[in-house]
Structures are given as structure tokens and as C-alpha cells.
CSV table of C-alpha atoms and ligand atoms in Angstrom, one decimal:
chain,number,residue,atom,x,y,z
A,9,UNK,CA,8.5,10.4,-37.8
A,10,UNK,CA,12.2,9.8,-36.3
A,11,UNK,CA,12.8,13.1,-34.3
A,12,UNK,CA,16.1,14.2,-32.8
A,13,UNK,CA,17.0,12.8,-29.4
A,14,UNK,CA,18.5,14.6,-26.7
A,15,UNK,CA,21.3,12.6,-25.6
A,16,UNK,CA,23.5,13.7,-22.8
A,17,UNK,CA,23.2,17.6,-23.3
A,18,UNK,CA,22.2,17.8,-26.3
A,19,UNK,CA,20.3,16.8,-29.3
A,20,UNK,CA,21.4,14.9,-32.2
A,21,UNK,CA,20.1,13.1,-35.2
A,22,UNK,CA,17.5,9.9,-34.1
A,23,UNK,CA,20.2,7.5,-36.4
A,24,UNK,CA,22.9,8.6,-34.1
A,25,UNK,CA,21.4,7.8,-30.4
A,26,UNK,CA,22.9,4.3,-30.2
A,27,UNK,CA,23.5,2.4,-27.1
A,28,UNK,CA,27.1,0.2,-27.0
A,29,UNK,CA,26.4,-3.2,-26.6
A,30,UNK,CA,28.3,-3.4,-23.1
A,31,UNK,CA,26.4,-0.8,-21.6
A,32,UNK,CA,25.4,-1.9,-17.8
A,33,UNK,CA,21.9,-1.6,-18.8
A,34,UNK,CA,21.7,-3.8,-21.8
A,35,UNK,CA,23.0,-6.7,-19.2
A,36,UNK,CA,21.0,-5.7,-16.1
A,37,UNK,CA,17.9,-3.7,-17.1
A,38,UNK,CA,19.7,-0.8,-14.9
A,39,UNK,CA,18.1,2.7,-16.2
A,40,UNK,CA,15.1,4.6,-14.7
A,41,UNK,CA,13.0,6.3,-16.8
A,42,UNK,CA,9.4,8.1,-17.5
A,43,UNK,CA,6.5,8.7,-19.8
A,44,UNK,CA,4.8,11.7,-19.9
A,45,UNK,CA,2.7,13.3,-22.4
A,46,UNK,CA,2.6,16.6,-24.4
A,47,UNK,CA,-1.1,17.8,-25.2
A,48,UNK,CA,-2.5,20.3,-27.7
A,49,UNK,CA,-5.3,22.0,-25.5
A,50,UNK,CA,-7.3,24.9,-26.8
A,51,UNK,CA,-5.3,27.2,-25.0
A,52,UNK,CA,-1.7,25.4,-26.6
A,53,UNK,CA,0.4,23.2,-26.2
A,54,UNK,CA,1.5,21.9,-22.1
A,55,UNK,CA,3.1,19.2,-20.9
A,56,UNK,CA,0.8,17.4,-18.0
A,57,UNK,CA,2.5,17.5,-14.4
A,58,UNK,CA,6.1,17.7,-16.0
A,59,UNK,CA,8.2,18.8,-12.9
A,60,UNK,CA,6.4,15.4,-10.7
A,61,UNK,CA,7.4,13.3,-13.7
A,62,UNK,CA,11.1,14.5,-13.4
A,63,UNK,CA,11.2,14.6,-9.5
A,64,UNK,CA,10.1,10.8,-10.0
A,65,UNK,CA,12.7,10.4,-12.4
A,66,UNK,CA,15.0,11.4,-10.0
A,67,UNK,CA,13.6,9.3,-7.2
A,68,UNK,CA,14.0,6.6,-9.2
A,69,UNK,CA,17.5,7.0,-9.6
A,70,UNK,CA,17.9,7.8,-6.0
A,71,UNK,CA,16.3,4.6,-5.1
A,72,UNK,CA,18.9,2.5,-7.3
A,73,UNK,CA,22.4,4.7,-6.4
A,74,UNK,CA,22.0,6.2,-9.4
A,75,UNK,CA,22.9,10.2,-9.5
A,76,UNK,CA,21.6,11.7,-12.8
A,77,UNK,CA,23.9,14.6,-13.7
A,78,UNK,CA,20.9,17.0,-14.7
A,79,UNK,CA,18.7,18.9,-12.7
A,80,UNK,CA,15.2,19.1,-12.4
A,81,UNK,CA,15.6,22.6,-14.0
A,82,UNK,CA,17.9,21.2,-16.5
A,83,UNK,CA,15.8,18.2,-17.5
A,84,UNK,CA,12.1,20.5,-17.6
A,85,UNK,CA,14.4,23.0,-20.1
A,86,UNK,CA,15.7,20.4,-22.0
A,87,UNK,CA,12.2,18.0,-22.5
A,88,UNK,CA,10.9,21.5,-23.8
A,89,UNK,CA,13.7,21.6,-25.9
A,90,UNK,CA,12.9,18.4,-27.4
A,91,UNK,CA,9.4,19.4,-28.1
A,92,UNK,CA,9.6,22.5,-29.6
A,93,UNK,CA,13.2,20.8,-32.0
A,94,UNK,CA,10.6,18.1,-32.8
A,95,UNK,CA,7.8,20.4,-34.0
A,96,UNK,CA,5.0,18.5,-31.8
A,97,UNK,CA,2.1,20.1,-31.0
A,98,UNK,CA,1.1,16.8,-28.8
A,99,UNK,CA,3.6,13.5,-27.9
A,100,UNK,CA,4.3,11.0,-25.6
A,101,UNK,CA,8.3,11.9,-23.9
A,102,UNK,CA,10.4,9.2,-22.7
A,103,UNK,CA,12.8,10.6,-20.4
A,104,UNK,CA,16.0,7.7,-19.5
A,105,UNK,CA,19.0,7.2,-17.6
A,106,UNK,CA,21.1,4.2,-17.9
A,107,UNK,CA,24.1,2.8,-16.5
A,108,UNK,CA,26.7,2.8,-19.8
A,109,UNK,CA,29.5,1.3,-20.1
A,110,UNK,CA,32.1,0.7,-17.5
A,111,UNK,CA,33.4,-2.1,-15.5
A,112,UNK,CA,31.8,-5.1,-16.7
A,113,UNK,CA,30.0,-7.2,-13.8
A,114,UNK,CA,26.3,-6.6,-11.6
A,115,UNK,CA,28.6,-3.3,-9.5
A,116,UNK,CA,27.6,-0.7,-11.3
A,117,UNK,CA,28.9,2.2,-9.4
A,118,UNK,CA,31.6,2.8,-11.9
A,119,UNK,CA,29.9,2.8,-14.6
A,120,UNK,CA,28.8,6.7,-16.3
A,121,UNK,CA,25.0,7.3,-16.0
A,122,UNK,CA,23.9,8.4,-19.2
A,123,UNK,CA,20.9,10.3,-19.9
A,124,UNK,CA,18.5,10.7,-23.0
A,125,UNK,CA,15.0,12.2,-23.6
A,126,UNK,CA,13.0,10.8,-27.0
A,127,UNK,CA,9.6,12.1,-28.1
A,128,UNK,CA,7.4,10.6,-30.0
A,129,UNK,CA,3.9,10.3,-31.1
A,130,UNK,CA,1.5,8.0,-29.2
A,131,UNK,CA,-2.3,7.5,-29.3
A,132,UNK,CA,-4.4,5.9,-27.2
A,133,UNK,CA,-2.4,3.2,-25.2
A,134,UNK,CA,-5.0,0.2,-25.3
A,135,UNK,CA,-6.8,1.2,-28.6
A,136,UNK,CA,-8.9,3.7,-30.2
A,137,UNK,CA,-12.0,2.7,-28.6
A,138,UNK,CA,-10.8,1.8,-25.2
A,139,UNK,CA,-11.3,5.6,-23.9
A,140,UNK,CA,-14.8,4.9,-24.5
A,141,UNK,CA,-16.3,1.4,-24.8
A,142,UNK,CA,-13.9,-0.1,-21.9
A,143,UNK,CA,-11.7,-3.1,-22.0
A,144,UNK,CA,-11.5,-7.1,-21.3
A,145,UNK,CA,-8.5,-7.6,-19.0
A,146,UNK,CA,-7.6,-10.9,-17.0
A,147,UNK,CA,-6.1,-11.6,-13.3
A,148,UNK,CA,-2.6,-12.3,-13.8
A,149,UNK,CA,-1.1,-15.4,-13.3
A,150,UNK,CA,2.3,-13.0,-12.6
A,151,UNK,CA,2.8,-11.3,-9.5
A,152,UNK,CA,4.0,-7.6,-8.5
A,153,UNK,CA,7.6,-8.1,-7.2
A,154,UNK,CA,7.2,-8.8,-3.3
A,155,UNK,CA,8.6,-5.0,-1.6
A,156,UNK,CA,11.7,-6.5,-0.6
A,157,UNK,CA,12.6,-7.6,-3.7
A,158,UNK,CA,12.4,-4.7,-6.6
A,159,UNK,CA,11.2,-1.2,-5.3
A,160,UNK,CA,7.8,-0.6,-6.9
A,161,UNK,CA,8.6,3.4,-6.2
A,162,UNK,CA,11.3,3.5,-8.6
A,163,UNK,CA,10.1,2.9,-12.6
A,164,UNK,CA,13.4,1.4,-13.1
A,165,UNK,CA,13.4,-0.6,-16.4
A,166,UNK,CA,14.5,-3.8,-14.8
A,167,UNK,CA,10.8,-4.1,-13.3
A,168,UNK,CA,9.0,-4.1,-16.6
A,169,UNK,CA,10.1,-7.7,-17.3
A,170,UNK,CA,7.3,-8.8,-15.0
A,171,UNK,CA,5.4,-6.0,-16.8
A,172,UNK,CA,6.0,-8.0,-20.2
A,173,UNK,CA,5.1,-11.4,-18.9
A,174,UNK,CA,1.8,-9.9,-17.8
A,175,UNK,CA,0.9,-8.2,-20.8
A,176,UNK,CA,1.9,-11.1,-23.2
A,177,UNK,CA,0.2,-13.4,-21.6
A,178,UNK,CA,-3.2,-11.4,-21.3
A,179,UNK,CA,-2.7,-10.7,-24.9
A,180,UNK,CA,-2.0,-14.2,-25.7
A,181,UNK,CA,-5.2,-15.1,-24.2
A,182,UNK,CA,-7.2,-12.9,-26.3
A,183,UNK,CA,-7.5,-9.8,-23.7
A,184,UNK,CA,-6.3,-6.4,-23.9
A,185,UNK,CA,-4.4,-6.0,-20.4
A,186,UNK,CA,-3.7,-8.2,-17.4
A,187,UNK,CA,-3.7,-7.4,-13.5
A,188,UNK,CA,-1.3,-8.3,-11.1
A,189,UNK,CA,-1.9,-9.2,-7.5
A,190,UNK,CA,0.5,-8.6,-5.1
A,191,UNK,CA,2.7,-11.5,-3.4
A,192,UNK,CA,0.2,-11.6,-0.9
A,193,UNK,CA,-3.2,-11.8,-3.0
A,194,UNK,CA,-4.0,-8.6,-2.7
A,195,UNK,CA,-5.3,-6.1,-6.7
A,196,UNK,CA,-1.4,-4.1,-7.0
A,197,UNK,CA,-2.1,-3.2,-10.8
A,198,UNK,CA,-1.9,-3.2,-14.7
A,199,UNK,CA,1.2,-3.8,-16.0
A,200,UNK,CA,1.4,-0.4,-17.1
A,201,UNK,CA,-1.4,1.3,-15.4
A,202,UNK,CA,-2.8,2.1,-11.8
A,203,UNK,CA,-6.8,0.5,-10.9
A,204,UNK,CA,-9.6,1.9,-9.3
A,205,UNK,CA,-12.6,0.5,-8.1
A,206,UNK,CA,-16.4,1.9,-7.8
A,207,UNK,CA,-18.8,0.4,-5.4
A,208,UNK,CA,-21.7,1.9,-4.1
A,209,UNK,CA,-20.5,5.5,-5.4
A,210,UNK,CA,-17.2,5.0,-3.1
A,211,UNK,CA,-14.1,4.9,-5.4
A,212,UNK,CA,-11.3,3.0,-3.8
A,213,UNK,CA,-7.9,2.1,-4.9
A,214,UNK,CA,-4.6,0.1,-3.7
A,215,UNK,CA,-2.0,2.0,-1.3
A,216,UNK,CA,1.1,2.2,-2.5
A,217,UNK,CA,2.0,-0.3,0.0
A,218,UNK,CA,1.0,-3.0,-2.3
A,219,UNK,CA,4.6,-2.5,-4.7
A,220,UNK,CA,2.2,-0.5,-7.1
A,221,UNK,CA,4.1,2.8,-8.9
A,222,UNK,CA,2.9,5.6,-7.7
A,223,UNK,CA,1.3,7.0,-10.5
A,224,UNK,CA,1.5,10.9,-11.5
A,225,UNK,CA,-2.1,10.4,-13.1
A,226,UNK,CA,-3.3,8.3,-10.2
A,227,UNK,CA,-2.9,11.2,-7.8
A,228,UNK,CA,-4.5,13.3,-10.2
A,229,UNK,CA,-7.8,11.4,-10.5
A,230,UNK,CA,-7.8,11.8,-6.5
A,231,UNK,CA,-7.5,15.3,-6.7
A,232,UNK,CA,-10.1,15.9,-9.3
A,233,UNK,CA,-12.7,12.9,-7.5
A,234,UNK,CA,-12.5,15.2,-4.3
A,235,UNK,CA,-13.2,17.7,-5.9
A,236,UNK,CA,-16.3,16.6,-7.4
A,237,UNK,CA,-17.2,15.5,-3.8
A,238,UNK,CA,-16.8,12.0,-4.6
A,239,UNK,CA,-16.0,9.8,-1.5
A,240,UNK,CA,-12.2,8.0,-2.6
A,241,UNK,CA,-10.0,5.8,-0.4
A,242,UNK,CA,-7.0,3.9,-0.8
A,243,UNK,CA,-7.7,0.4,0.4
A,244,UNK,CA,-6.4,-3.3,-0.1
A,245,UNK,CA,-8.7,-4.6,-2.6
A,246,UNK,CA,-9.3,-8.2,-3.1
A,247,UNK,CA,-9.8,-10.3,-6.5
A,248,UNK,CA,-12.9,-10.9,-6.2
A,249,UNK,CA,-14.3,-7.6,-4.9
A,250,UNK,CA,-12.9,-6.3,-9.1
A,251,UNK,CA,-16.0,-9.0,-10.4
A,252,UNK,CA,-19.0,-7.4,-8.2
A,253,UNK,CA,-17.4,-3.5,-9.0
A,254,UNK,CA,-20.0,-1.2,-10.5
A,255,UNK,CA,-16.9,0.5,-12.1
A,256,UNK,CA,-13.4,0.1,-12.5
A,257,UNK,CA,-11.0,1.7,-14.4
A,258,UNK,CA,-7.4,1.9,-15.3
A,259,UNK,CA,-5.5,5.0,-15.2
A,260,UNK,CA,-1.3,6.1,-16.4
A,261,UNK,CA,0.0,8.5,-18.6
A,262,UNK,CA,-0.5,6.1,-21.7
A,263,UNK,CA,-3.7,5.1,-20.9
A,264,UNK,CA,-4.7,8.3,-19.2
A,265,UNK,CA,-8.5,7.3,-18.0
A,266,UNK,CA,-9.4,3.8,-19.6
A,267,UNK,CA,-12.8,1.9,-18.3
A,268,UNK,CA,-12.4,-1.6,-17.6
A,269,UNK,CA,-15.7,-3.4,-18.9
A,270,UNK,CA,-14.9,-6.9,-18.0
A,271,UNK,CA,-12.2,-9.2,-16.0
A,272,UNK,CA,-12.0,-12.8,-16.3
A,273,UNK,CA,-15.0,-12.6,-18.2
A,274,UNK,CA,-17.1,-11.1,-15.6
A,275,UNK,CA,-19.0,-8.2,-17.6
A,276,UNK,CA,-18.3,-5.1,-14.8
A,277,UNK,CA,-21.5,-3.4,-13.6
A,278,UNK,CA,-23.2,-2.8,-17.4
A,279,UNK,CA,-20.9,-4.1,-19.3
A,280,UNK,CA,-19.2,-0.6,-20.1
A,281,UNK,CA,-18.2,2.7,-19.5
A,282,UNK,CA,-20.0,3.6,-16.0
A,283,UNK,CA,-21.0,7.3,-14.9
A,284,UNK,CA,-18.5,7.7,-12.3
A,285,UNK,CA,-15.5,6.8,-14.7
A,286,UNK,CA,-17.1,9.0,-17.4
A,287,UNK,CA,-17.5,11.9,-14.9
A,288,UNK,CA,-13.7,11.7,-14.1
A,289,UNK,CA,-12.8,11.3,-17.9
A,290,UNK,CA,-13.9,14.4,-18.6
A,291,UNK,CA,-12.5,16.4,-15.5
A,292,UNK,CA,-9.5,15.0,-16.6
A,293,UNK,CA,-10.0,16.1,-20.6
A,294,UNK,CA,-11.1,19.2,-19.1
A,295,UNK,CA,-7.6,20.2,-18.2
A,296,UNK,CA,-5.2,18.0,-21.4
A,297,UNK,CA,-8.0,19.1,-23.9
A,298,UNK,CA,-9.6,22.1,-23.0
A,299,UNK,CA,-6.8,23.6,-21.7
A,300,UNK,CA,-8.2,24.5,-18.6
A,301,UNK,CA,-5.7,24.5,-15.8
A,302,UNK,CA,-6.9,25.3,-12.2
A,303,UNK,CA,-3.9,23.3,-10.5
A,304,UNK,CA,-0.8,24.5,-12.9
A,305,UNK,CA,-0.6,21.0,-13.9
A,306,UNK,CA,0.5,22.3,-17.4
A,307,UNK,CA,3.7,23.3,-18.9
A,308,UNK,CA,3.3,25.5,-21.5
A,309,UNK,CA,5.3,24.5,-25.0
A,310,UNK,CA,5.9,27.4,-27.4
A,311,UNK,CA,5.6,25.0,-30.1
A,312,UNK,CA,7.2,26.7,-33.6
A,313,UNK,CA,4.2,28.3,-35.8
A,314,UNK,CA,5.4,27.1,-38.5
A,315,UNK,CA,4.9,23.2,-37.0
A,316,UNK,CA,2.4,21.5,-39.6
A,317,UNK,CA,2.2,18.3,-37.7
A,318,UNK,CA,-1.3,16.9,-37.3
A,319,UNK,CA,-0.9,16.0,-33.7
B,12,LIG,N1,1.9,1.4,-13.0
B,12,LIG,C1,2.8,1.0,-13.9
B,12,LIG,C2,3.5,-0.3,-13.7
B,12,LIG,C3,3.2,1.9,-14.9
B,12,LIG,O1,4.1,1.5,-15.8
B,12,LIG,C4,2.5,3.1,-15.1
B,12,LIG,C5,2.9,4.1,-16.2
B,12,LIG,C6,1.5,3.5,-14.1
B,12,LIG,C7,1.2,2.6,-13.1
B,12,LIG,C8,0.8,4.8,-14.2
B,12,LIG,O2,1.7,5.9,-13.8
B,12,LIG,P1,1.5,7.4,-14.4
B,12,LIG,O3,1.9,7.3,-15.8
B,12,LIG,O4,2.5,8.2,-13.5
B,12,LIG,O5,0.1,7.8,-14.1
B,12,LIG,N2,3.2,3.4,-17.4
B,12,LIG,C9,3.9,4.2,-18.4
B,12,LIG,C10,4.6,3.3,-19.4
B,12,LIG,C11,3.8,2.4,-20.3
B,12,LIG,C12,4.6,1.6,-21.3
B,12,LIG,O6,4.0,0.7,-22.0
B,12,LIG,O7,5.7,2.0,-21.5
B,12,LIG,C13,3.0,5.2,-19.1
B,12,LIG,O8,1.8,5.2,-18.9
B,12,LIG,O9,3.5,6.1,-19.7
């Protein structure tokens, strides 16, 4: 279904958010944006760490000159807004801001930043069954951007043309995701998802230092691994040390917890989901499904009664 979009204070029909063809960003990728999701737990409907996603939003910006004229207050307020408008009891929420139409050149400190927030329904990122049976990914033949080149910290929409050359190639190849390495060799990430890694019942994963994003679900699965009294570190990771894993798994707001079950062919410890990654999975569920919310990671959405989607 085509819900309304809020578009620079306020929301309008779906057919009327259009972008001019000489927007800045259609030229030179320049917007920032999110993905977040809305979920329907037992206790209602929240949105999953929605202030972090914003403050990134903003970072984002930050990183690239870019002011957005909203606060984080503003943004939280309106995203609800969207929701509730929308009648979704569960979505995915894009949140952009893009560089519109102005001076024409790369300079784009002229031209108006223009901010939007779309929701929409989204299932499981890398399939139905992924959540549970795992997925076949490949090394990358792409890099991550080297550090100096495009911030890794900012999800600016520029970056995810390396993202797309990743992910057509694995998919060309017959594989559901690819990973990239960093410019130096080193496991960065998906091209829309952090890694981890299980060895010995020690969970590591890559520091930011390696130009990965720093996910919002990421830091979550660190949270709740210490809290099971799982051992976790961030550590460089090599290509190889991903082939004799006993686990890995990918994590992001679209794919939320999805095992990994083989990578360039190599079948991954069993061959499928392992007990670690299942463990986490449902710590994680506990809180987007259940409902149950120890860390206030949820915002609650007084989603209309009267709302007879299915989601
Ligand atoms: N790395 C990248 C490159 C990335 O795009 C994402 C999110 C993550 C890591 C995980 O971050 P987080 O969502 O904060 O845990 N990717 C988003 C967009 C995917 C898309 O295809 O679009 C997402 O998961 O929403």
C-alpha cells in the first residue's frame, strides 16, 4: 500500500512526494538517511531504538555539512506521525535528507536540504527462511571505501553504490549476500548488514575502524551477548578465520539477526543456524516480539484502533 509521506513538515499524498530532476542528490548521491523498524509486540506497537536512529541521522549530516532543519524531537514526533497516519501496526521507516535543488555543480552548500520520512512494509530482508535456516554469502570482490575516502560513520546514500556492486554481484553468482573486506584485507561487512563471528564460544566482531556503519542493532547484540555472559570482542577479523567459524551471523535493521550457513562455499560450523546465534535471536525477539523492554529501546506507537492492517 502507497502511504502518505512526510515531506518537509508535513504529510502529503505518496503520488505527490516527487523529487526535481536537478536536485543535488540525483547528480551526487548527496542525502543521509536511515532504516528503522516499527514492531507489533504483545505489549503494542514500538519503534526499536528510534532516538539512536535519528541522532545517527543527524551525524550523518554532520559528517557531510549537511544541517537538517528538524530536531531530534521534531523528527521522533513526526516518524510517529507517519506511523500512526499510515495505520501500521509494524513497518520498516525510511527517514532522508537530500540536497535539492540549487546551484548546479559538486558545491552543495547552497543548495536547500530537504527532508522526507516514508514507511512502508518490509519482511524479512534476505528471505522468509533466512531468520532460521541461515544463508550462502560470498567474499566480495568490492571493497569497503578506504577511511579517507567516504566516511563509513555517515549512511550517506552516495556509499551504497559500492553496496549495490556487492550485492549484485553475490546475487549474480547465485548467493544471497556478499562481504566486503576492507582496503587493507581485513572482514568490514555485508553490504547492508554488520558480521559477527563465533569461535570457541567467543563472539567477536570488526571495530568500527575498519569503515563499517556503526550499526544501531550491532550494539544491541553486544548489549544483550553481555548480558547472557557471553565473552564478545571487537577484533580485526581475517578472511579466512569466517571459513573455520563455528557461527557467524549478520545483523542490521532489515535483516535484524540472520545466520550465515555458508561462505564461499564453506558450510559454517553445521551447516546452519548455531546455538549461540539462536540464543541471541531470541533475546533479541524477546524485546521487538514480546514486547519486553528492560533497556527502553522501544517507542511506543498509539497506532489507531480502528487500523485493520495485517502487519
Ligand atoms: N552496515 C550497512 C552497510 C548497512 O547498510 C546497515 C543497515 C548496517 C550495517 C546495519 O545497521 P543497523 O541497521 O543500524 O543495525 N542497512 C539498512 C539498509 C538496508 C537496505 O537495503 O536499504 C537497514 O538494515 O535498514
Amino acid at each position: 500500500m502507497q502511504h502518505e509521506i512526510w515531506f518537509n513538515g508535513k504529510l502529503i499524498p505518496f503520488e505527490k512526494a516527487t523529487v526535481h530532476v536537478l536536485a543535488h542528490v540525483v547528480h551526487y548521491g548527496s542525502s543521509v538517511f536511515e532504516g528503522i523498524r516499527c514492531y507489533r509486540t504483545e505489549r503494542g506497537s514500538g519503534v526499536f531504538r528510534l532516538r539512536e536512529h535519528l541522532q545517527r541521522l543527524v551525524d550523518s549530516g554532520k559528517i557531510h555539512r549537511m544541517q537538517i532543519p528538524y530536531s531530534i524531537d521534531e523528527l521522533e514526533a513526526a516518524t510517529v506521525e507517519t506511523i500512526v497516519n499510515a495505520g501500521l501496526r509494524s513497518c520498516y521507516i525510511r527517514p532522508v535528507a537530500f540536497r535539492g535543488v540549487g546551484p548546479m555543480g559538486v558545491n552543495p552548500l547552497e543548495n536547500p536540504v530537504e527532508t522526507f520520512i516514508a514507511v512502508w512494509e518490509w519482511g524479512a530482508y534476505l528471505g522468509s527462511e533466512a531468520l532460521e535456516n541461515g544463508v550462502d554469502v560470498q567474499v566480495a570482490s568490492w571493497h569497503r571505501m578506504a577511511p579517507n575516502t567516504h566516511p563509513s560513520l555517515a549512511k550517506a546514500g552516495g556509499n551504497y553504490l559500492n553496496a549495490s556492486l556487492v550485492k549484485m554481484d553475490a546475487v549474480l553468482n547465485g548467493f544471497d549476500e556478499g562481504i566486503m573486506l576492507s582496503v587493507d584485507g581485513y572482514v568490514a561487512e555485508g553490504s547492508g548488514e554488520n558480521l559477527f563471528l563465533i569461535r570457541d564460544g567467543v563472539i567477536y566482531t570488526p571495530p568500527t575502524s575498519v569503515s563499517i556503519l556503526p550499526g544501531i542493532t550491532r550494539d544491541s547484540v553486544i548489549t544483550l551477548a553481555r548480558e547472557q555472559g557471553l565473552r564478545i570482542e571487537e577484533r580485526m577479523i581475517t578472511r579466512e578465520a569466517l571459513y573455520v567459524a563455528d557461527e557467524l551471523f549478520f545483523t542490521g535493521t532489515a535483516a535484524e539477526i540472520t545466520p550465515i550457513r555458508s561462505v564461499d562455499h564453506h558450510p559454517i560450523g553445521e551447516g546452519r543456524r548455531g546455538p549461540i546465534t539462536a540464543a541471541l535471536q531470541a533475546a533479541f525477539f524477546d524485546v521487538v516480539r514480546r514486547g519486553e523492554d528492560p533497556h527502553g529501546w522501544l517507542t511506543p506507537v498509539p497506532v489507531r484502533e480502528t487500523a485493520n492492517s495485517a502487519a
